[in-house]
GROMACS .gro file of C-alpha atoms in nm:
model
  189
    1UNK     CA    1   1.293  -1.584   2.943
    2UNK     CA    2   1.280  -1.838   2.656
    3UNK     CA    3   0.952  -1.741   2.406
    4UNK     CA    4   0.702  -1.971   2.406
    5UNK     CA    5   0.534  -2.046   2.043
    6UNK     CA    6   0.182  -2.068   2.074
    7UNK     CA    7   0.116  -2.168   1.706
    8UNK     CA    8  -0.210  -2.400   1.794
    9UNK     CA    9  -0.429  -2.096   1.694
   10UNK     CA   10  -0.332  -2.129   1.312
   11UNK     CA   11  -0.545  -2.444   1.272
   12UNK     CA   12  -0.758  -2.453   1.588
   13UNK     CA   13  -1.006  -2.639   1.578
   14UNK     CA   14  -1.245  -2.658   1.911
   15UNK     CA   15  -1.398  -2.990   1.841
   16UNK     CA   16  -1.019  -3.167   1.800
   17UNK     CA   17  -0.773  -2.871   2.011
   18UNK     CA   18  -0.991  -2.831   2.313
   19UNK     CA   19  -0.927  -3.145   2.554
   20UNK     CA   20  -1.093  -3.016   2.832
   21UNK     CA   21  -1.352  -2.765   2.961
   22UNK     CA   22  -1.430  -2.693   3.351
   23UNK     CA   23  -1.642  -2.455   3.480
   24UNK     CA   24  -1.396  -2.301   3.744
   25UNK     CA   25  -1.448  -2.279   4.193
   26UNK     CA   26  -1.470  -1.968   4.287
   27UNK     CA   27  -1.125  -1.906   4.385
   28UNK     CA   28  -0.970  -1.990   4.076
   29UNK     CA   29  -1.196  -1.738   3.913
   30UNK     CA   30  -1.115  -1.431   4.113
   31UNK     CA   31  -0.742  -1.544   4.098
   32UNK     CA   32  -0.775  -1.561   3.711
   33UNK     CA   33  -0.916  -1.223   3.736
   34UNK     CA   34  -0.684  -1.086   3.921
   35UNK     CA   35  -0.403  -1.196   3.708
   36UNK     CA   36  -0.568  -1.022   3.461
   37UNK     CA   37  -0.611  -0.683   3.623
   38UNK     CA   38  -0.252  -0.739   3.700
   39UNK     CA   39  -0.128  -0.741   3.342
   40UNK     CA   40  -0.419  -0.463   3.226
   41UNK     CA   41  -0.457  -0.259   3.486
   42UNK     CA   42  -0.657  -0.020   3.211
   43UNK     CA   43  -0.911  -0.250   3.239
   44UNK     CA   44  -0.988  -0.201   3.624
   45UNK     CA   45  -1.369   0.010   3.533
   46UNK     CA   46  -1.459  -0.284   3.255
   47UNK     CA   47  -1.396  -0.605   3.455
   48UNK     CA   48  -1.679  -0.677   3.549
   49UNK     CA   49  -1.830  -0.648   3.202
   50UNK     CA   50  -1.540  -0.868   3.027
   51UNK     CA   51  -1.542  -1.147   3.398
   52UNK     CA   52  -1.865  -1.120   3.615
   53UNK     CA   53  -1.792  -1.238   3.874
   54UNK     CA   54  -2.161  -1.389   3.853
   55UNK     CA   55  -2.094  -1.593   3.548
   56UNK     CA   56  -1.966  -1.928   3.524
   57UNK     CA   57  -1.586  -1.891   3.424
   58UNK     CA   58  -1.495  -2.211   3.156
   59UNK     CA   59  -1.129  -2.310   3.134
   60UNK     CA   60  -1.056  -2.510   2.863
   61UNK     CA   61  -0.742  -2.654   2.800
   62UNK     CA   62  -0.598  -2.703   2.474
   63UNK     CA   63  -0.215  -2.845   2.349
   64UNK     CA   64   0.100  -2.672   2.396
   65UNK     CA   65  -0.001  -2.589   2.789
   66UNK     CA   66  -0.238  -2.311   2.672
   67UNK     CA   67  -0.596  -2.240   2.849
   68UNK     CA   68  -0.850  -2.069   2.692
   69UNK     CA   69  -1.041  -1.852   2.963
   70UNK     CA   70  -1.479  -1.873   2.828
   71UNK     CA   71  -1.725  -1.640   2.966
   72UNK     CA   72  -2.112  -1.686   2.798
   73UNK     CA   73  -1.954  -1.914   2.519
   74UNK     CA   74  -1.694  -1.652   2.420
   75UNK     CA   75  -1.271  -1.682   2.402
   76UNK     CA   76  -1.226  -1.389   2.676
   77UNK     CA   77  -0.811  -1.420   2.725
   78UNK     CA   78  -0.582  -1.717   2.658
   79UNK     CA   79  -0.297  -1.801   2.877
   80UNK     CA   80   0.064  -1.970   2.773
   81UNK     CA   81   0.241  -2.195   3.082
   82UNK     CA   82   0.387  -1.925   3.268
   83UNK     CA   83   0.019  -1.767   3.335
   84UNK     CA   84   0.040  -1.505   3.067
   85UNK     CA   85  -0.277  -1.376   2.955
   86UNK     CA   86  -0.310  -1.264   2.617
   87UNK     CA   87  -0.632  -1.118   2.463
   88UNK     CA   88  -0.927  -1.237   2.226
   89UNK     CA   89  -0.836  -1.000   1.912
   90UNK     CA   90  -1.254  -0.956   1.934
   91UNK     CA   91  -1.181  -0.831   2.321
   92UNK     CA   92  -0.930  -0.616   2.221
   93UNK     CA   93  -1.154  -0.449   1.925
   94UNK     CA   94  -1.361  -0.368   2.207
   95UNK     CA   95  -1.092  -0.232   2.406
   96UNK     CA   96  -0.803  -0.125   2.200
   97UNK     CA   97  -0.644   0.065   2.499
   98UNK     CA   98  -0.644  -0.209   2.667
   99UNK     CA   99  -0.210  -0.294   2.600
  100UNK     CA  100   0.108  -0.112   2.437
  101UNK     CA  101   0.080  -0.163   2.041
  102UNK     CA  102   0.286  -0.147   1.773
  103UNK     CA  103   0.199  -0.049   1.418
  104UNK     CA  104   0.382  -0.244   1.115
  105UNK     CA  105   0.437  -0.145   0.742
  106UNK     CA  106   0.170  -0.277   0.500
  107UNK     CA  107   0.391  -0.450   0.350
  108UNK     CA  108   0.402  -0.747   0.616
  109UNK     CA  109   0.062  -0.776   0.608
  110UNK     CA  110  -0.017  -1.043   0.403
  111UNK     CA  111   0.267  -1.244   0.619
  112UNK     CA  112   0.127  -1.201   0.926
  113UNK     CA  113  -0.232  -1.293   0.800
  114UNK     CA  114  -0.117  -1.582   0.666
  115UNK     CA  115   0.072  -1.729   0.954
  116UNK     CA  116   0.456  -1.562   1.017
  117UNK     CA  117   0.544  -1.377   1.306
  118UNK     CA  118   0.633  -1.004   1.291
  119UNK     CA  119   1.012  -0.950   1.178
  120UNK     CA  120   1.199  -0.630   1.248
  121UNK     CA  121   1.240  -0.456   0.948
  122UNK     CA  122   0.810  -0.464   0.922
  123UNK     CA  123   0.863  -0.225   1.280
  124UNK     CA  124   1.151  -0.018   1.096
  125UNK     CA  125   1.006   0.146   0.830
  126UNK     CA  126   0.903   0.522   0.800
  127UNK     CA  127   0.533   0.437   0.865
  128UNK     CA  128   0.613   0.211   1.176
  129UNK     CA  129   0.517   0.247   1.507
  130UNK     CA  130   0.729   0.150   1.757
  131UNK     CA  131   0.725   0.288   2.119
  132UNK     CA  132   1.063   0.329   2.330
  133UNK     CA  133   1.070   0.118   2.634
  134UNK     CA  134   0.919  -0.165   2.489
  135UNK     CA  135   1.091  -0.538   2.644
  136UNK     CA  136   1.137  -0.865   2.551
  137UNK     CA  137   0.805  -1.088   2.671
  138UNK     CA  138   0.595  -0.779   2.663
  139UNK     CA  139   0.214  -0.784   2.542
  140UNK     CA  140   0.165  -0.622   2.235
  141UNK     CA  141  -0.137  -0.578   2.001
  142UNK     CA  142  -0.001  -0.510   1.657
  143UNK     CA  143  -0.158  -0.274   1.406
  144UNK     CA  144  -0.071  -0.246   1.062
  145UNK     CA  145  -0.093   0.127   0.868
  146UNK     CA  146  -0.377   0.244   0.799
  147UNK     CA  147  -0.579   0.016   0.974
  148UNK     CA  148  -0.813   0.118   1.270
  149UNK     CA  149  -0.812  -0.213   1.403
  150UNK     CA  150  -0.545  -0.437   1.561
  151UNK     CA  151  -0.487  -0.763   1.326
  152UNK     CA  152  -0.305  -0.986   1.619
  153UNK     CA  153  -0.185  -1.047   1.928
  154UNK     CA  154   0.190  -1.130   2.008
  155UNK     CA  155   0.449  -1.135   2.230
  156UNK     CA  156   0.765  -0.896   2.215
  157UNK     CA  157   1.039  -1.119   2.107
  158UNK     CA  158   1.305  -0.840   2.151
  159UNK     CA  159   1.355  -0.535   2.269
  160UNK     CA  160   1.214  -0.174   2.122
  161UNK     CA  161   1.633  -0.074   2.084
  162UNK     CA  162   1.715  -0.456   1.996
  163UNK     CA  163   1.485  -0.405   1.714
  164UNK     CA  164   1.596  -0.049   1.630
  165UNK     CA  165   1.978  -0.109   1.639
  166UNK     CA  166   1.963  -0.516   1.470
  167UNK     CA  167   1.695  -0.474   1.213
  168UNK     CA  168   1.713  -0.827   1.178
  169UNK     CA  169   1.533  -1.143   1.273
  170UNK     CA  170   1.239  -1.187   1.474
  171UNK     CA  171   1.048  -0.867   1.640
  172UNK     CA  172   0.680  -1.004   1.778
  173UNK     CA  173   0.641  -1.370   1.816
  174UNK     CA  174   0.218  -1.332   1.687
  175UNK     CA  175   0.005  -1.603   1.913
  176UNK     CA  176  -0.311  -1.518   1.767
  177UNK     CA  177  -0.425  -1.295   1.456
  178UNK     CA  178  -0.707  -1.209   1.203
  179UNK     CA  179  -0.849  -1.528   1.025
  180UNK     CA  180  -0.686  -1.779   1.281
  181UNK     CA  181  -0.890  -2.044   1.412
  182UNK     CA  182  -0.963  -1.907   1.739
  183UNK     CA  183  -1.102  -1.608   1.523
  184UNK     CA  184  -1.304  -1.800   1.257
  185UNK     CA  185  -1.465  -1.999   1.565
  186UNK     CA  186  -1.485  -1.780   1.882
  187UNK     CA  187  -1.714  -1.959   2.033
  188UNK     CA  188  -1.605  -2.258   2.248
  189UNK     CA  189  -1.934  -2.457   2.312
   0.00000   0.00000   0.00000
């Protein structure tokens, strides 16, 4: 399973990235939802707050094969080509239980925020969290410590023992994080 690098959130912009938006059928929405409930099965009693199934559902597409899913306005999940859903880091404030997290050393904060993805030695350190059991292509929100909330969303690029016995090269490929564009402008109008 190749990563994907979903880099477009850096310098989104919603009037230039977004090509498309389509108010979904029907079908499309339930199967979006269940996809979702799929991947975050803690998220079976809030559903229907985060995807009425009333509401309109808004795909819009944007480059790099990514679609952003809208409900009322608002960046809900985004999805990479293989129908991945990753979280809005404003959905995932709202439900941090929502996915397995890691917690990195403060001292790769300021690389994370301003664009790198999460290396290993920032999930090595004595204050690190890392769970066991963690694989490649897993959903992770990432924490840093001391913080209470998560500061992006990524993909496991290794393993939890990869990263434990190489110490080296890239842990958490981060899709989307604090200060991003899809944060500064959550709104897809």
């Amino acid at each position: 399973n190749e990563p994907l690098y979903i880099t477009m959130f850096r310098k989104f912009d919603p009037e230039v990235d977004v090509s498309n938006r389509s108010k979904v059928k029907s079908s499309v929405q339930r199967s979006v939802t269940r996809k979702v409930l799929e991947q975050f099965p803690s998220l079976e009693s809030h559903l229907e707050d985060i995807l009425p199934k009333k509401a309109p559902m808004i795909i819009a597409k944007c480059p790099d094969h990514v679609n952003c899913v809208v409900m009322n306005d608002s960046v809900m999940f985004f999805s990479d080509r293989n129908d991945t859903y990753y979280p809005s880091l404003r959905l995932a404030h709202q439900y941090p239980d929502m996915m397995k997290r890691v917690t990195m050393d403060r001292g790769a904060i300021k690389f994370i925020l301003s664009g790198a993805h999460l290396m290993a030695p920032g999930l090595t350190g004595e204050t690190a969290t890392l769970p066991d059991g963690l694989q490649a292509g897993d959903a992770v929100l990432v924490y840093a410590e001391g913080k209470e909330h998560a500061l992006g969303v990524g993909c496991m690029a290794m393993s939890s023992e990869e990263i434990r016995t190489e110490n080296k090269g890239m842990a958490v490929e981060m899709h989307h994080v604090l200060g991003d564009g899809l944060w500064v402008a959550p709104s897809l109008e």
